[in-house]
Coordinates of C-alpha atoms in Angstrom, one line a residue:
Chain A
M74 CA 113.1 144.4 173.6
R75 CA 115.3 144.5 176.9
Q76 CA 115.6 148.6 178.3
E77 CA 119.7 148.6 177.1
D78 CA 118.7 147.5 173.4
I79 CA 116.7 151.0 173.3
S80 CA 118.3 154.3 171.9
E81 CA 116.5 157.0 169.9
I82 CA 113.5 156.5 168.2
W83 CA 113.4 157.2 164.7
F84 CA 110.5 156.1 162.0
E85 CA 110.2 155.0 158.4
H86 CA 108.1 155.1 155.3
E87 CA 109.2 152.3 152.4
G88 CA 112.7 152.4 153.7
T89 CA 113.0 156.4 153.9
P90 CA 113.9 157.6 157.3
L91 CA 111.4 160.1 157.8
K92 CA 112.5 163.9 159.1
W93 CA 110.4 164.6 161.8
H94 CA 111.3 168.1 161.5
Y95 CA 109.1 169.1 158.5
P96 CA 105.0 168.7 158.9
I97 CA 103.2 165.1 158.5
G98 CA 101.4 166.2 156.2
L99 CA 104.4 167.3 153.7
L100 CA 106.1 163.8 154.2
F101 CA 102.4 162.2 153.0
D102 CA 102.2 164.2 150.2
L103 CA 105.9 163.9 149.6
L104 CA 106.3 160.5 149.9
A105 CA 103.0 158.6 150.0
S106 CA 100.1 160.5 148.5
S107 CA 98.8 158.3 146.8
S108 CA 98.6 155.8 149.3
A109 CA 95.3 155.4 151.2
L110 CA 94.7 156.2 154.5
P111 CA 95.9 155.1 157.6
W112 CA 99.5 156.1 155.9
N113 CA 101.8 152.8 157.9
I114 CA 105.1 153.6 158.9
T115 CA 107.4 151.6 160.4
V116 CA 108.8 152.4 163.7
H117 CA 112.1 152.3 164.9
F118 CA 114.1 151.3 168.6
K119 CA 117.5 150.7 166.9
G120 CA 120.0 151.7 164.3
F121 CA 119.0 155.7 164.4
P122 CA 120.6 156.8 160.9
E123 CA 122.4 160.1 162.8
K124 CA 123.7 160.6 159.2
D125 CA 119.9 161.6 157.9
L126 CA 118.0 162.2 161.0
L127 CA 118.3 165.8 163.4
H128 CA 118.0 164.3 166.7
C129 CA 115.4 165.0 169.0
P130 CA 116.0 164.1 172.1
S131 CA 112.6 166.0 173.8
K132 CA 110.1 168.3 173.2
D133 CA 111.5 171.8 173.7
T134 CA 114.1 170.9 170.3
I135 CA 110.2 170.9 168.4
E136 CA 109.3 173.7 170.3
A137 CA 113.2 175.3 169.5
H138 CA 112.9 173.9 165.7
F139 CA 109.2 175.3 165.1
M140 CA 110.2 178.7 166.7
S141 CA 113.1 179.2 164.7
C142 CA 110.4 178.6 161.7
V143 CA 108.3 181.1 162.3
K144 CA 110.9 183.8 163.1
E145 CA 112.8 183.0 159.7
A146 CA 109.1 183.5 157.9
D147 CA 108.6 186.7 159.9
A148 CA 112.5 187.6 158.4
L149 CA 111.3 186.9 155.4
K150 CA 107.7 188.8 155.8
H151 CA 108.7 191.5 157.7
K152 CA 112.3 191.9 158.1
S153 CA 111.6 189.9 161.7
Q154 CA 110.1 193.3 163.3
V155 CA 107.0 191.7 164.3
I156 CA 108.5 188.6 165.6
N157 CA 111.0 190.5 167.1
E158 CA 107.8 193.3 168.4
M159 CA 106.6 190.7 170.5
Q160 CA 106.7 189.1 174.0
K161 CA 108.0 185.9 175.0
K162 CA 104.0 185.2 176.2
D163 CA 103.3 185.9 172.6
H164 CA 106.1 183.1 170.9
K165 CA 105.1 180.6 173.7
Q166 CA 101.5 181.3 172.9
L167 CA 102.0 180.4 169.1
W168 CA 103.4 177.2 170.8
M169 CA 100.8 176.4 172.8
G170 CA 98.3 177.2 170.6
L171 CA 100.0 174.7 168.4
H172 CA 101.2 172.0 170.7
N173 CA 97.2 171.8 172.0
D174 CA 95.8 172.2 169.1
R175 CA 93.6 175.2 170.1
F176 CA 92.7 177.1 167.1
D177 CA 92.3 180.4 168.5
Q178 CA 95.1 180.7 170.9
F179 CA 97.5 180.1 168.0
W180 CA 95.4 182.1 166.0
A181 CA 95.3 185.0 168.2
I182 CA 99.1 185.7 167.6
N183 CA 99.1 184.2 164.3
R184 CA 97.0 187.1 162.9
K185 CA 99.7 189.6 163.7
L186 CA 102.5 187.4 161.7
M187 CA 99.8 187.4 158.1
E188 CA 99.6 191.2 157.8
Y189 CA 101.2 193.9 155.9
P190 CA 101.3 197.7 156.6
A191 CA 98.3 199.2 154.5
E192 CA 100.4 201.0 151.7
E193 CA 102.3 197.7 150.8
S194 CA 100.1 194.9 149.0
G195 CA 101.2 192.1 150.4
F196 CA 104.3 190.7 152.8
R197 CA 108.3 191.9 151.4
Y198 CA 109.3 188.3 150.8
I199 CA 107.0 185.1 150.6
P200 CA 108.1 181.9 153.3
F201 CA 108.2 178.9 150.3
R202 CA 109.8 175.8 150.3
I203 CA 109.4 173.2 146.9
Y204 CA 110.1 169.8 147.4
Q205 CA 110.7 167.3 145.2
T206 CA 112.1 163.5 145.6
T207 CA 114.2 163.1 142.5
T208 CA 116.6 166.1 143.5
E209 CA 119.5 165.6 145.8
R210 CA 118.8 169.4 147.8
P211 CA 116.0 168.6 150.2
F212 CA 114.7 171.8 148.8
I213 CA 114.4 175.2 147.1
Q214 CA 113.7 178.5 148.8
K215 CA 114.7 181.6 147.1
L216 CA 113.6 185.7 147.6
F217 CA 110.6 185.6 146.0
R218 CA 108.4 188.9 145.8
P219 CA 104.5 188.6 146.0
V220 CA 104.3 191.8 143.6
A221 CA 105.6 192.6 140.5
T222 CA 107.1 195.8 139.8
D223 CA 104.0 196.6 137.9
G224 CA 101.6 196.3 141.0
Q225 CA 100.4 192.7 139.5
L226 CA 100.4 189.9 142.7
H227 CA 102.7 187.7 141.5
T228 CA 100.9 183.5 141.0
L229 CA 102.3 179.9 141.9
G230 CA 102.7 179.5 138.2
D231 CA 104.4 182.6 138.8
L232 CA 106.3 181.2 141.5
L233 CA 107.5 177.6 139.5
K234 CA 108.8 179.1 136.4
E235 CA 111.4 181.2 137.7
V236 CA 112.7 179.0 140.3
C237 CA 112.1 175.8 139.2
P238 CA 111.1 176.1 135.4
S239 CA 111.7 172.7 134.6
V240 CA 108.4 171.5 136.7
I241 CA 105.4 172.9 134.5
A242 CA 107.4 173.9 131.0
P243 CA 104.7 172.1 128.9
E244 CA 106.5 169.5 126.6
D245 CA 103.3 168.3 124.7
G246 CA 100.9 170.5 126.6
E247 CA 100.6 167.9 129.5
R248 CA 101.9 168.6 133.1
K249 CA 104.3 165.5 134.6
N250 CA 103.8 166.7 138.1
Q251 CA 101.2 167.5 140.5
V252 CA 101.8 170.8 142.1
M253 CA 100.3 169.7 145.7
I254 CA 100.4 171.8 148.7
H255 CA 97.9 170.2 151.6
G256 CA 97.2 167.6 149.6
I257 CA 95.1 169.1 147.2
E258 CA 96.5 171.2 144.0
P259 CA 95.8 175.0 144.3
M260 CA 94.7 176.7 140.6
L261 CA 98.8 178.1 139.8
E262 CA 96.6 181.6 138.8
T263 CA 96.4 181.7 142.6
P264 CA 98.1 184.9 143.8
L265 CA 101.0 183.8 146.1
Q266 CA 99.9 186.3 148.6
W267 CA 96.6 184.6 149.4
L268 CA 98.3 181.2 149.5
S269 CA 101.2 182.9 151.8
E270 CA 97.8 184.3 154.1
H271 CA 95.7 181.0 153.9
L272 CA 97.4 177.9 153.2
S273 CA 100.9 178.3 155.0
Y274 CA 101.9 175.3 157.4
P275 CA 101.6 176.5 161.0
D276 CA 105.5 177.4 161.1
N277 CA 104.1 180.4 158.7
F278 CA 106.0 178.5 155.4
L279 CA 104.0 177.0 152.2
H280 CA 105.6 173.9 152.0
I281 CA 105.0 172.5 148.3
S282 CA 105.2 169.1 147.1
I283 CA 106.0 168.3 143.4
I284 CA 105.2 165.1 142.4
P285 CA 104.8 162.9 139.6
Q286 CA 101.4 162.7 138.3
P287 CA 99.6 159.6 139.2
T288 CA 99.3 156.7 136.8
D289 CA 95.8 155.2 137.2
Chain B
M108 CA 114.6 188.5 141.7
E109 CA 115.5 190.9 144.0
E110 CA 119.4 191.0 145.2
D111 CA 121.8 193.2 146.6
E112 CA 119.6 194.6 149.4
F113 CA 122.9 195.4 152.6
F114 CA 124.7 192.0 151.9
G115 CA 123.3 189.8 148.5
E116 CA 124.1 186.4 147.2
K117 CA 126.6 188.0 144.7
T118 CA 128.0 189.9 147.3
F119 CA 128.1 186.9 149.2
Q120 CA 130.3 184.8 146.9
H121 CA 132.3 187.8 145.9
Y122 CA 134.1 187.8 148.8
C123 CA 134.2 184.1 149.3
A124 CA 135.9 183.6 146.1
E125 CA 138.3 186.9 147.2
F126 CA 139.0 184.6 150.6
I127 CA 139.4 181.8 148.9
K128 CA 142.1 182.9 146.8
H129 CA 144.3 184.0 149.5
S130 CA 143.2 180.6 151.2
Q131 CA 145.4 179.3 147.9
Q132 CA 147.6 181.7 148.4
I133 CA 148.5 179.6 152.0
G134 CA 147.6 176.5 151.9
D135 CA 144.6 177.2 154.0
G136 CA 142.3 174.4 152.4
W137 CA 139.2 176.4 152.0
E138 CA 137.6 175.2 148.5
W139 CA 134.3 176.8 146.9
R140 CA 131.2 173.5 146.3
T141 CA 128.7 173.8 144.3
S142 CA 125.1 172.4 144.3
K143 CA 124.6 170.0 140.8
D144 CA 121.1 172.2 140.6
C145 CA 121.5 175.1 141.2
S146 CA 123.9 178.8 140.4
D147 CA 124.6 178.6 144.4
G148 CA 127.4 176.9 146.3
Y149 CA 128.9 177.2 149.2
M150 CA 132.4 177.4 151.2
C151 CA 134.1 174.1 152.3
K152 CA 137.2 173.3 154.8
I153 CA 138.1 169.9 156.8
H154 CA 140.7 170.0 159.4
F155 CA 141.8 167.2 161.1
Q156 CA 142.0 167.6 165.3
I157 CA 143.9 164.9 167.8
K158 CA 141.0 164.6 170.7
N159 CA 143.1 166.4 173.5
G160 CA 143.3 169.8 171.3
T161 CA 146.6 169.6 169.4
V162 CA 145.0 170.9 166.2
V163 CA 147.0 169.4 163.3
S164 CA 147.4 170.8 160.0
H165 CA 150.1 170.7 156.9
P166 CA 150.0 174.3 155.4
G167 CA 150.5 173.9 152.0
T168 CA 149.1 170.5 151.1
S169 CA 145.0 169.3 150.0
A170 CA 142.9 167.6 152.6
H171 CA 143.5 164.3 151.5
V172 CA 147.0 165.0 151.4
Q173 CA 146.5 166.2 155.4
T174 CA 144.7 163.1 156.1
C175 CA 147.6 160.7 154.6
L176 CA 149.7 162.5 156.9
L177 CA 147.7 162.4 159.8
M178 CA 147.7 158.6 159.4
E179 CA 151.3 157.7 158.9
E180 CA 152.0 160.1 162.1
A181 CA 149.2 158.3 164.3
L182 CA 151.2 154.5 162.8
E183 CA 154.3 155.9 163.8
L184 CA 152.7 155.0 167.5
P185 CA 154.7 151.9 169.0
L186 CA 152.4 149.3 169.5
D187 CA 153.8 147.3 172.2
D188 CA 151.6 146.3 175.2
S189 CA 152.2 148.3 177.7
E190 CA 151.7 151.2 175.5
V191 CA 148.8 150.1 173.1
T192 CA 146.1 152.3 176.0
E193 CA 148.1 156.1 175.1
A194 CA 148.3 154.6 171.4
A195 CA 144.4 154.2 171.3
A196 CA 144.0 157.5 173.5
A197 CA 146.1 159.3 171.0
T198 CA 144.9 158.3 167.9
E199 CA 141.7 159.8 168.7
V200 CA 141.2 161.9 165.4
I201 CA 138.5 164.1 164.7
K202 CA 137.6 165.3 160.9
Y203 CA 136.4 168.6 161.1
E204 CA 133.9 170.2 158.6
Y205 CA 133.1 173.7 157.9
H206 CA 130.7 174.8 155.8
V207 CA 129.8 178.7 154.6
L208 CA 127.1 179.1 153.1
Y209 CA 124.6 182.2 152.5
S210 CA 120.8 182.6 153.7
C211 CA 118.5 184.4 152.0
S212 CA 116.1 185.3 154.6
Y213 CA 118.5 186.9 156.6
Q214 CA 120.9 188.0 154.1
V215 CA 123.9 187.0 156.0
P216 CA 126.7 184.1 155.8
V217 CA 125.9 181.3 157.9
L218 CA 128.0 178.4 159.4
Y219 CA 127.2 175.0 159.4
F220 CA 129.5 172.3 160.9
R221 CA 130.1 168.5 161.8
A222 CA 132.4 166.4 163.1
S223 CA 133.2 163.4 163.5
F224 CA 135.6 160.1 164.3
L225 CA 137.8 158.4 161.2
D226 CA 135.6 155.5 160.9
G227 CA 132.7 157.6 160.2
R228 CA 131.0 158.4 164.1
P229 CA 129.8 161.5 164.3
L230 CA 130.2 163.5 167.4
S231 CA 127.3 164.9 169.2
L232 CA 126.3 167.9 170.2
K233 CA 127.0 167.1 174.2
D234 CA 131.0 166.2 172.1
I235 CA 131.1 169.2 170.4
W236 CA 129.8 171.4 172.9
E237 CA 132.7 170.4 175.3
G238 CA 135.3 171.6 172.6
V239 CA 133.4 175.1 172.4
H240 CA 136.2 177.7 174.8
E241 CA 135.1 178.3 178.3
C242 CA 134.7 181.9 177.3
Y243 CA 132.2 181.5 175.1
K244 CA 130.3 178.9 176.6
M245 CA 128.1 181.7 178.8
R246 CA 127.4 183.4 176.0
L247 CA 126.1 181.2 173.8
Q248 CA 123.8 179.6 176.7
Q249 CA 122.0 182.7 177.2
G250 CA 120.3 183.1 174.4
P251 CA 117.9 180.2 172.2
W252 CA 118.9 182.7 169.2
D253 CA 123.0 182.8 170.0
T254 CA 123.3 178.9 170.5
I255 CA 124.2 175.5 168.4
T256 CA 121.9 174.0 167.2
Q257 CA 121.6 170.4 165.1
Q258 CA 120.2 171.8 161.6
E259 CA 119.2 170.3 157.9
H260 CA 121.7 171.7 155.7
P261 CA 120.1 173.0 153.4
I262 CA 121.9 172.1 150.1
L263 CA 123.4 168.5 151.1
G264 CA 120.4 168.0 153.2
Q265 CA 122.6 166.0 156.3
P266 CA 122.4 167.0 159.9
F267 CA 125.3 169.7 160.6
F268 CA 125.6 172.1 163.3
V269 CA 124.4 176.0 163.4
L270 CA 125.2 178.8 165.0
H271 CA 121.9 180.7 164.1
P272 CA 121.6 183.7 161.6
C273 CA 119.4 186.0 163.1
K274 CA 122.4 188.0 165.6
T275 CA 125.0 188.3 162.6
N276 CA 123.3 191.5 161.9
E277 CA 123.9 192.8 165.3
F278 CA 127.6 191.9 165.7
M279 CA 128.3 192.7 162.3
T280 CA 126.8 196.3 161.8
P281 CA 129.8 197.6 164.3
V282 CA 132.3 196.3 162.2
L283 CA 131.3 198.0 158.6
K284 CA 130.6 200.9 159.9
N285 CA 134.6 201.3 161.6
S286 CA 136.1 200.1 158.3
R287 CA 134.2 202.6 156.3
K288 CA 134.9 205.4 158.3
I289 CA 138.5 204.8 158.9
N290 CA 138.1 204.1 154.9
R291 CA 139.8 200.6 155.4
N292 CA 138.8 197.9 152.5
V293 CA 136.9 195.3 154.8
N294 CA 136.3 191.4 153.8
Y295 CA 132.7 191.0 155.4
I296 CA 133.4 187.0 154.7
T297 CA 136.9 187.2 156.0
S298 CA 135.1 189.4 159.7
W299 CA 132.7 187.7 159.9
L300 CA 134.6 184.0 160.2
S301 CA 137.5 185.5 162.8
I302 CA 134.2 186.3 164.6
V303 CA 131.9 183.2 164.6
G304 CA 135.0 180.4 164.2
P305 CA 136.8 180.9 166.9
V306 CA 133.6 179.9 168.8
V307 CA 134.1 176.5 167.3
G308 CA 137.2 175.4 167.0
L309 CA 137.8 177.8 163.5
N310 CA 140.2 180.0 163.6
L311 CA 141.8 182.4 160.4
P312 CA 145.8 183.3 160.2
L313 CA 146.4 186.9 160.8
S314 CA 147.4 187.2 156.5
Y315 CA 144.1 187.1 155.6
A316 CA 143.4 190.7 156.6
R317 CA 146.0 191.9 155.3
A318 CA 144.7 190.7 152.0
A319 CA 140.9 192.3 153.0
S320 CA 142.7 195.3 153.2
Q321 CA 145.0 194.9 150.2
N322 CA 141.8 194.1 147.7
E323 CA 140.0 197.0 145.7

């Protein structure tokens, strides 16, 4: 290709432009979970789909987007108190830890985002997004507390029943969908607070994919 | 699900309904749109602007009629050779689309917007930035959280520009405190939009404020 023909890079899988601002694992679960690894995607240097994808002019854009998600998650968990109390260098450390794949560096800061007051049983609200390819809407995100008024911990099943009941409504007892996080199907009885603390993505969100049961 | 904390979704929808009522009275073009698979929705307005800065609007007409009137005006320009360049420059019409959504994470309204030429070509962040008045630019450039970024529209899934919502409470609290002090009714949406709108070329006629103070 000639230099002058090359414009912004973008990625695509079976006709679907891939959103760079979504975690790669989420994209795989949502679009290609039945594929064998390595996941083959197509790289484009022309014809950037303006209507579908955000522009990513530099690495700073990725950092800004990541930090924006972390901040939003903390708004839900702690009314932004924990993230706002941190210094700029702590925010930088969080990003650099992710960028350089430094687990300890990342968790030195992230563990503070996973704490909650001793008198509480969990976060204020759980940061989550539920994705389905069958809907026009990109994801479902609502306010949902980890603990019920009677003190019982809400489960993954409770969350789904509340925000997308059609997913696990057993019409003939057989579930039509898989509920997937990080490529696995957690039991619906798992407490949501536990999932949020241990199975969140680096941006502190639980990204949950609802995909049709594989037909083999 | 918890609602109506400081500014819940139901309160948001109520203020939007009041706002749209007045918009209909003066033909300002705001509409309410609902998402297909959910009870939530957002306010939407389209307006057209000729690139040299003149806002063309025809109060009392729908967005569709506005487009037709605008094209008529644009096409009325003589097209003989000597004036072709002038005509081309004058017919640079930009379509601005403004959406007001509710953020449950920050519990405030958020302004999403995008702009394109009539042939569908979108405006870039650089173009948008050029349209921001000088007096706002400095303020916006000061903090990463006060700036305009491209984000995915949470209901449509398409790229839009957004004014980050995390500082909204900061500037709205004094407005609301003061209105309570002087015992005057305030429509949160009207007050908020009159502050953030002008930054991105969206102005509100004064009659909105008068309508708000008359409402119970």
